[in-house]
Short mmCIF file of C-alpha atoms in Angstrom, two decimals:
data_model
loop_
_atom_site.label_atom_id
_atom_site.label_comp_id
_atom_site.label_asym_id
_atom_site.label_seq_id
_atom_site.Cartn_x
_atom_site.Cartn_y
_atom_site.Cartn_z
CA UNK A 1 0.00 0.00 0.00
CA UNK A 2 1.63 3.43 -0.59
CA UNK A 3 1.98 6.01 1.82
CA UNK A 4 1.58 8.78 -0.55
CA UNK A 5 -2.16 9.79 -1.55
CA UNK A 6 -2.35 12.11 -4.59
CA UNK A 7 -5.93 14.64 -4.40
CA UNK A 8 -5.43 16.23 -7.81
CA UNK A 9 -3.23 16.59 -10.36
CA UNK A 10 -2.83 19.77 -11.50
CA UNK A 11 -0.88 20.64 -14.54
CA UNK A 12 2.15 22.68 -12.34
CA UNK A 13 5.05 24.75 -14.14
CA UNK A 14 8.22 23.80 -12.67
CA UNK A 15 7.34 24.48 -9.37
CA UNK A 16 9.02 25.67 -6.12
CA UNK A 17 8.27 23.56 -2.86
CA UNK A 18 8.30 25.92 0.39
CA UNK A 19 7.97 23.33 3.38
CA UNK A 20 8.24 23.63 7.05
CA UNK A 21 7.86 20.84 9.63
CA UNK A 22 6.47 21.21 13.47
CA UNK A 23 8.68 20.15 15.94
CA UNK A 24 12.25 20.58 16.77
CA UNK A 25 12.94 22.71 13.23
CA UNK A 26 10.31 25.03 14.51
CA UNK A 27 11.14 27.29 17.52
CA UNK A 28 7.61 29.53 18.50
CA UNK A 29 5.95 28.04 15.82
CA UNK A 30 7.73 30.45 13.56
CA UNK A 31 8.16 28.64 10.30
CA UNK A 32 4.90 26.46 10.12
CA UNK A 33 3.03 29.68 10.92
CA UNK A 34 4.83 31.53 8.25
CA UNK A 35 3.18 28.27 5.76
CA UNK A 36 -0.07 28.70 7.06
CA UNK A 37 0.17 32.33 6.45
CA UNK A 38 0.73 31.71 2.72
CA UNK A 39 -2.07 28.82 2.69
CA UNK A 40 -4.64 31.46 4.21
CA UNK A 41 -3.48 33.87 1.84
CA UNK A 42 -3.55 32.05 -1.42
CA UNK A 43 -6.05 29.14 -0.60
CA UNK A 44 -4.25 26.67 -2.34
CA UNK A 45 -5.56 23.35 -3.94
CA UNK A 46 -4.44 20.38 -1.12
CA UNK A 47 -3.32 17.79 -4.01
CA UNK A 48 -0.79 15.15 -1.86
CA UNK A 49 -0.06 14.04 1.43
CA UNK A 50 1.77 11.29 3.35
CA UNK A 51 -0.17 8.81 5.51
CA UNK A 52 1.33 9.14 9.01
CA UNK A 53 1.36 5.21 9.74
CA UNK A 54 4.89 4.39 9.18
CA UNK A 55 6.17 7.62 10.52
CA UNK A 56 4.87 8.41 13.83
CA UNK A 57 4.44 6.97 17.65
CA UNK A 58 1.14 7.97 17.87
CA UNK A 59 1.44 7.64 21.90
CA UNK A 60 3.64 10.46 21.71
CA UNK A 61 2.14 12.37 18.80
CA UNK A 62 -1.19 11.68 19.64
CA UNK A 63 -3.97 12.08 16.88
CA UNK A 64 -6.91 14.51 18.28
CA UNK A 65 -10.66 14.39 17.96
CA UNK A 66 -12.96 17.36 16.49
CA UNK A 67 -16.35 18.29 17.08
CA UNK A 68 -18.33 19.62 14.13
CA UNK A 69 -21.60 21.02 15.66
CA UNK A 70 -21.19 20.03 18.42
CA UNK A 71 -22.05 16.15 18.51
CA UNK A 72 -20.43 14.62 15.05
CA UNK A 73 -16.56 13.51 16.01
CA UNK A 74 -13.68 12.83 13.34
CA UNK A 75 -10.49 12.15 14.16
CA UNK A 76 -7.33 14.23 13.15
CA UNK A 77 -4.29 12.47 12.48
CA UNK A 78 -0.88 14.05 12.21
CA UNK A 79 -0.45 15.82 9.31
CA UNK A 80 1.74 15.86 6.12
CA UNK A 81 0.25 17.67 3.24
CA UNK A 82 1.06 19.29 0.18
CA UNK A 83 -0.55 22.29 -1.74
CA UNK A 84 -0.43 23.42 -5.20
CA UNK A 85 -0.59 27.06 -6.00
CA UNK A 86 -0.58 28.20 -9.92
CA UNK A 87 0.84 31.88 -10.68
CA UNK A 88 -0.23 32.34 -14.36
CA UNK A 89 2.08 35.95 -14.15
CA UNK A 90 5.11 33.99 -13.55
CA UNK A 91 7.23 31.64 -14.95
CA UNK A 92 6.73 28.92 -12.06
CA UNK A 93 4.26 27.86 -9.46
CA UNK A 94 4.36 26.81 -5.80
CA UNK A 95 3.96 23.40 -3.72
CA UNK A 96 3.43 23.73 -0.33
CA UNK A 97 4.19 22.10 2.56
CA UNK A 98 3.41 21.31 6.01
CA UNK A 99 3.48 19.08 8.72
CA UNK A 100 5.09 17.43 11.57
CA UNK A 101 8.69 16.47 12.17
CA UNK A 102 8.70 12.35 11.62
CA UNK A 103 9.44 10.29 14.77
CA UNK A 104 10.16 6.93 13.12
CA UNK A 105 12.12 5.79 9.34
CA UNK A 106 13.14 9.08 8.17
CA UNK A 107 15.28 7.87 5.14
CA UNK A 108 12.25 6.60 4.04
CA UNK A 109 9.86 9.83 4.95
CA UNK A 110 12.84 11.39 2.66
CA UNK A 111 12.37 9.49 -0.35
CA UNK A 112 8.79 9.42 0.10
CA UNK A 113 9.01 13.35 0.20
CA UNK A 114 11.27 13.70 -2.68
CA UNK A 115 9.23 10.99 -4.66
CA UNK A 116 5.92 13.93 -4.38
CA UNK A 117 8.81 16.67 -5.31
CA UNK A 118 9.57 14.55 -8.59
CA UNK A 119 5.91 13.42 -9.51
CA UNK A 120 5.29 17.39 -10.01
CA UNK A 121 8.47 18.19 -11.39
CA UNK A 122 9.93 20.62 -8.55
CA UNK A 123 12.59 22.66 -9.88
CA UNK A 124 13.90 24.26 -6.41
CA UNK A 125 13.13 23.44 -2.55
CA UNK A 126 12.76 25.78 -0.31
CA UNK A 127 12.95 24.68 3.63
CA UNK A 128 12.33 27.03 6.58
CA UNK A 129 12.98 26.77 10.58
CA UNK A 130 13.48 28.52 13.27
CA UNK A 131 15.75 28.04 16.25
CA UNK A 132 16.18 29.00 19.85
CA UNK A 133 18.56 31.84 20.33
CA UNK A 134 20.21 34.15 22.98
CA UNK A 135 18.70 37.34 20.92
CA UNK A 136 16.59 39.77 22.08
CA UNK A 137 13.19 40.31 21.01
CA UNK A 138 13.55 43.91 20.35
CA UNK A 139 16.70 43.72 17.45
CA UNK A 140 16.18 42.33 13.95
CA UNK A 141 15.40 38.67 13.81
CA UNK A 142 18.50 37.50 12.25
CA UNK A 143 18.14 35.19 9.48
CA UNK A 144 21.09 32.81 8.60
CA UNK A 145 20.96 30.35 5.21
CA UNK A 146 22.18 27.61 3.58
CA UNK A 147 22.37 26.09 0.01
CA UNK A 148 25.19 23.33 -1.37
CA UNK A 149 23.69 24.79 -5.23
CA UNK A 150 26.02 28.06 -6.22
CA UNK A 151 23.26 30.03 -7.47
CA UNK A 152 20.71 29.56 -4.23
CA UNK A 153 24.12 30.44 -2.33
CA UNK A 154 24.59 33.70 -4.70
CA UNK A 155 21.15 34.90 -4.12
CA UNK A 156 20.99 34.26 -0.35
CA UNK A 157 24.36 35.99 -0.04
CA UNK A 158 22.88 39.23 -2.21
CA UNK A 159 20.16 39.58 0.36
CA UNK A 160 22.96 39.35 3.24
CA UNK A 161 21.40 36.14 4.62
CA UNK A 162 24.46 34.96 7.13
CA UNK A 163 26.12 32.04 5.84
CA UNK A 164 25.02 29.11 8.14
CA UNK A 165 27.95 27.00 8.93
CA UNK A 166 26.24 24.95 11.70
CA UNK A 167 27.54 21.52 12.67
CA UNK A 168 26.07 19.29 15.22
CA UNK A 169 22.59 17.30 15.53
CA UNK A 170 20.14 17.89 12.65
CA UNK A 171 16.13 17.84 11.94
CA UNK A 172 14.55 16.50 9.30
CA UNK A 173 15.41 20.26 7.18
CA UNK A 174 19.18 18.92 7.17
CA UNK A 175 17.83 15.37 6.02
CA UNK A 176 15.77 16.77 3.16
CA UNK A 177 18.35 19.32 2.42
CA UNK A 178 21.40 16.40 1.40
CA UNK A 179 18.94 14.82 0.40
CA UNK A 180 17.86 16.62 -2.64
CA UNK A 181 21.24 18.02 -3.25
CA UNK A 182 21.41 14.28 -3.94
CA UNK A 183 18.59 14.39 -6.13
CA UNK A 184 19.98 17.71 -8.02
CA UNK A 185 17.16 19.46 -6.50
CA UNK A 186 18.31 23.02 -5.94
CA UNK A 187 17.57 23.85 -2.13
CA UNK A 188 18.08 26.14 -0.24
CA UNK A 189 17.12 26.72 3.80
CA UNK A 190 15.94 29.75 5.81
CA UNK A 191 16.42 29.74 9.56
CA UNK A 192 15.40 32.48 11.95
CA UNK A 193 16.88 32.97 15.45
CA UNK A 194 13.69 33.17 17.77
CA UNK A 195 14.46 34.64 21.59
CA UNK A 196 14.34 31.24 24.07
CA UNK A 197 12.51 33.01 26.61
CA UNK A 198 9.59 33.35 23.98
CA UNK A 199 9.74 29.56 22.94
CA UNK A 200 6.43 28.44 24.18
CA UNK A 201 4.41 30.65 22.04
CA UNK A 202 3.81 31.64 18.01
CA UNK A 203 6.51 34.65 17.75
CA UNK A 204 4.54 36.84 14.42
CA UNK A 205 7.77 39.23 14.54
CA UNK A 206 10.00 35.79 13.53
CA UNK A 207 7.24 34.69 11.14
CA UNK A 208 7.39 38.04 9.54
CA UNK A 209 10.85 38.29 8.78
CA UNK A 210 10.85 34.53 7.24
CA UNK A 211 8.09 35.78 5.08
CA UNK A 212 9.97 38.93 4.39
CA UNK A 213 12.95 37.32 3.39
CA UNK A 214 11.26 34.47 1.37
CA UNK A 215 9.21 37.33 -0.67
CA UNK A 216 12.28 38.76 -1.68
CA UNK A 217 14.19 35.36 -2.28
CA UNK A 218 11.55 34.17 -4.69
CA UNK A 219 9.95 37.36 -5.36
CA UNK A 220 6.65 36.55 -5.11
CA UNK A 221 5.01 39.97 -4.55
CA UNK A 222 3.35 39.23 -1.44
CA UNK A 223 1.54 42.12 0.45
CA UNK A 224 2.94 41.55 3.90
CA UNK A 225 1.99 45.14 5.33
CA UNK A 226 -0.64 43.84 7.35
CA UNK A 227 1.59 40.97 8.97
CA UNK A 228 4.40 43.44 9.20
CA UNK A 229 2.09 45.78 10.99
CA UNK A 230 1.23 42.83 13.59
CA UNK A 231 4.69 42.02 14.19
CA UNK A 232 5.74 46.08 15.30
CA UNK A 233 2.34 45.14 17.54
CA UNK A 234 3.52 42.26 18.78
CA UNK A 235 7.09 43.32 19.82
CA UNK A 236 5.68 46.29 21.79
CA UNK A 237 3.41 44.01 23.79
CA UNK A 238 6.07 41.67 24.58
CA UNK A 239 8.25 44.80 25.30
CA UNK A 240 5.30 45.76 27.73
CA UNK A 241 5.33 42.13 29.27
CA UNK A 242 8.97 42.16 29.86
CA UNK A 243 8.76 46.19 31.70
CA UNK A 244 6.84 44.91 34.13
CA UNK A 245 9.56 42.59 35.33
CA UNK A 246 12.62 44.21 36.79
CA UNK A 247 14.42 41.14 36.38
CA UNK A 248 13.37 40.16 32.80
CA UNK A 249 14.36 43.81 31.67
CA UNK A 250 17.44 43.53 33.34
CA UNK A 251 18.12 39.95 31.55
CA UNK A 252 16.99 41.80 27.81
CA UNK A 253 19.36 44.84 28.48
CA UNK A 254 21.61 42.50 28.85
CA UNK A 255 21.57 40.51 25.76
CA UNK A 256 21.36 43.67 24.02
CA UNK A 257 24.68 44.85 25.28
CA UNK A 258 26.23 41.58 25.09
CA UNK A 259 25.48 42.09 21.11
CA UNK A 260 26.60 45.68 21.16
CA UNK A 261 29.75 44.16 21.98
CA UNK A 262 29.63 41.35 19.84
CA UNK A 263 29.37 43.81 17.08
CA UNK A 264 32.33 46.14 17.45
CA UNK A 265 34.47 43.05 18.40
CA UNK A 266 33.47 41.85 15.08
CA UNK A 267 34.55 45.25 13.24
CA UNK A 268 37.69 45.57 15.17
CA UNK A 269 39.02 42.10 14.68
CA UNK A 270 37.70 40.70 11.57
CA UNK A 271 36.08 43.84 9.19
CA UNK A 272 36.89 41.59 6.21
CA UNK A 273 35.90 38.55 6.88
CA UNK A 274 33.47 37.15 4.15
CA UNK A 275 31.83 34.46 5.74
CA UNK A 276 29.45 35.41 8.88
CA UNK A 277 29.03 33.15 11.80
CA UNK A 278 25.41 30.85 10.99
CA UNK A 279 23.89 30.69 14.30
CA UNK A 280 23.25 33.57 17.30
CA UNK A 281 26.02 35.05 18.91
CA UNK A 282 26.52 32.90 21.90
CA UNK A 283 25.93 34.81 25.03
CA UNK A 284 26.17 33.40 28.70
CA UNK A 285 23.75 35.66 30.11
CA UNK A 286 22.39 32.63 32.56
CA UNK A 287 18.47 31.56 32.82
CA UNK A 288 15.75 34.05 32.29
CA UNK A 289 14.41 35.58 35.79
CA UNK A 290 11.11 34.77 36.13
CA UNK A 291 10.67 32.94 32.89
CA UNK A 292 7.36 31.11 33.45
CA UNK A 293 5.83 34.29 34.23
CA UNK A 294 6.81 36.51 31.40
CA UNK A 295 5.67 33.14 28.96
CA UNK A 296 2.44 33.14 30.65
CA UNK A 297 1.91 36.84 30.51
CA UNK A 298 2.68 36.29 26.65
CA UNK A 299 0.49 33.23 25.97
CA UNK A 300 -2.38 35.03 28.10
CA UNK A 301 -1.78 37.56 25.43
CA UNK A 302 -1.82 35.41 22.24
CA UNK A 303 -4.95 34.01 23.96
CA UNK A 304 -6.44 37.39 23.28
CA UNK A 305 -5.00 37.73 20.12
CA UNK A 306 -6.61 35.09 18.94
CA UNK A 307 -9.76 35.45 20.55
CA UNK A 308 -10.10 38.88 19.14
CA UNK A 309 -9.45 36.95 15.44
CA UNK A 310 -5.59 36.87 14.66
CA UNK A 311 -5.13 36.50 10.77
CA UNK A 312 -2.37 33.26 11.18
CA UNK A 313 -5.36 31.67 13.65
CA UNK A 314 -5.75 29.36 11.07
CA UNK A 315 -6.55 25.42 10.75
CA UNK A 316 -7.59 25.16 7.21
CA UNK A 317 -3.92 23.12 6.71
CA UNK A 318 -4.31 20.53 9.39
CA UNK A 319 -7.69 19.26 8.36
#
């Protein structure tokens, strides 16, 4: 029996795949949110996915049960699904993807995934994460990058993506990334540095800048005002959050002069060095005071958010 299930077939142009996997690749949510964003926004045509069987302990990722009225129950397994989007004023379309970080046989989730990326034809993979970082939530979101394909590397290096040169254990982005570089899949991967002491929650300001950067990489036009506009939002309120804690504010100042220094260490030692450093600048600032708090301050927040109808509060993917 396969584990792939095809929906539709729709006649797609050399496409670009954009996936993102829940799970350890996905620090606050940042890079599956960023897919959903784009599914909301484009209502895409669900044409594949991958039956979660062979890939999953469901005792630790436990399938859920919805309620539609009220009284009618279905149950929701974990989810790996792809969407097809057709841009008749460009040259190529877009695949989708989303789901969550396999548990069980991932060289064969890999050439299960690639064998979907070849039955449409994908011309170039696009993978995006997030990770935990010692960054403050009130700089940039740094973005770092990787591609083994000269001309992903060219482009990411044009839009100053830092140069991720990252060794240690790997998700299943690293597995799909050597893995189509086997499969002379271009491929290229987006990771944004997302502040730990925000980790249990969706971070919109991370989410934004993948989106950002991903709008320019493939230059898909996307309006992203409105998400942009949520994201200066969203970093005041956490700002807020973190003022009310003496400690916390003491702990942000603190990673923000820790990079100060960072930085003019960097132009006094090395100024032409052409390769930046790929992950946060590592900082021994010691645990966040009064942690729990400040995340439950922020996820009362979100709660709001969403209550008061967020625009990435949405499900249509996981169904």
């Amino acid at each position: 029996m396969s584990t792939i299930q095809y929906h539709s077939e729709p006649q797609l142009r050399n496409p670009i795949i954009i996936a993102a996997f829940a799970g350890w690749n996905d620090a606050a949510d940042a890079a599956t949110t960023a897919v959903k964003f784009l599914i909301d926004k484009w209502k895409p045509t669900k044409v594949a996915e991958i039956d979660p069987e062979e890939f999953f302990i469901f005792t630790e990722t436990r399938p859920t049960i919805k309620l539609s009225n009220g009284i009618q129950r279905s149950i929701v397994w974990p989810s790996s699904n792809f969407f097809a989007y057709e841009l008749p004023e460009e040259e190529r379309d877009i695949l989708l993807y989303i789901g969550v970080e396999p548990q069980l046989k991932w060289k064969t989730f890999t050439n299960t995934f690639l064998e979907v990326c070849k039955h449409f034809n994908v011309s170039e993979t696009i993978l995006m994460g997030a990770l935990l970082a010692d960054v403050p939530h009130s700089i940039t979101v740094p973005i770092s990058g990787s591609s083994p394909d000269d001309g992903l590397k060219e482009r990411l290096q044009e839009m100053d993506v830092l140069q991720s040169r990252y060794e240690g254990p790997t998700g299943i982005i690293g597995i799909l990334q050597e893995a189509n570089r086997r499969a002379s899949i271009p491929v290229a991967s987006l990771w944004a540095s997302t502040p730990h002491y925000l980790a249990a929650t969706p971070n919109i300001k991370v989410t934004a800048a993948l989106l950002t950067y991903l709008n320019t990489f493939l230059s898909l036009g996307l309006d992203l005002n409105e998400l942009q506009n949520d994201a200066v939002h969203f970093e005041e309120q956490i700002t807020a959050l973190v003022a009310r804690d003496p400690e916390a504010s003491a702990y942000v100042r603190k990673l923000e002069e820790q990079l100060r220094e960072d930085d003019e260490d960097d132009d006094d030692n090395d100024n032409d060095n052409e390769e930046a450093e790929d992950e946060a600048p590592k900082i021994n600032t010691g645990p966040l005071p009064s942690a729990e708090a400040l995340i439950r301050g922020v996820e009362e927040l979100l709660r709001q958010e969403r209550h008061n109808g967020s625009p990435l509060d949405s499900d249509e993917d996981e169904e």
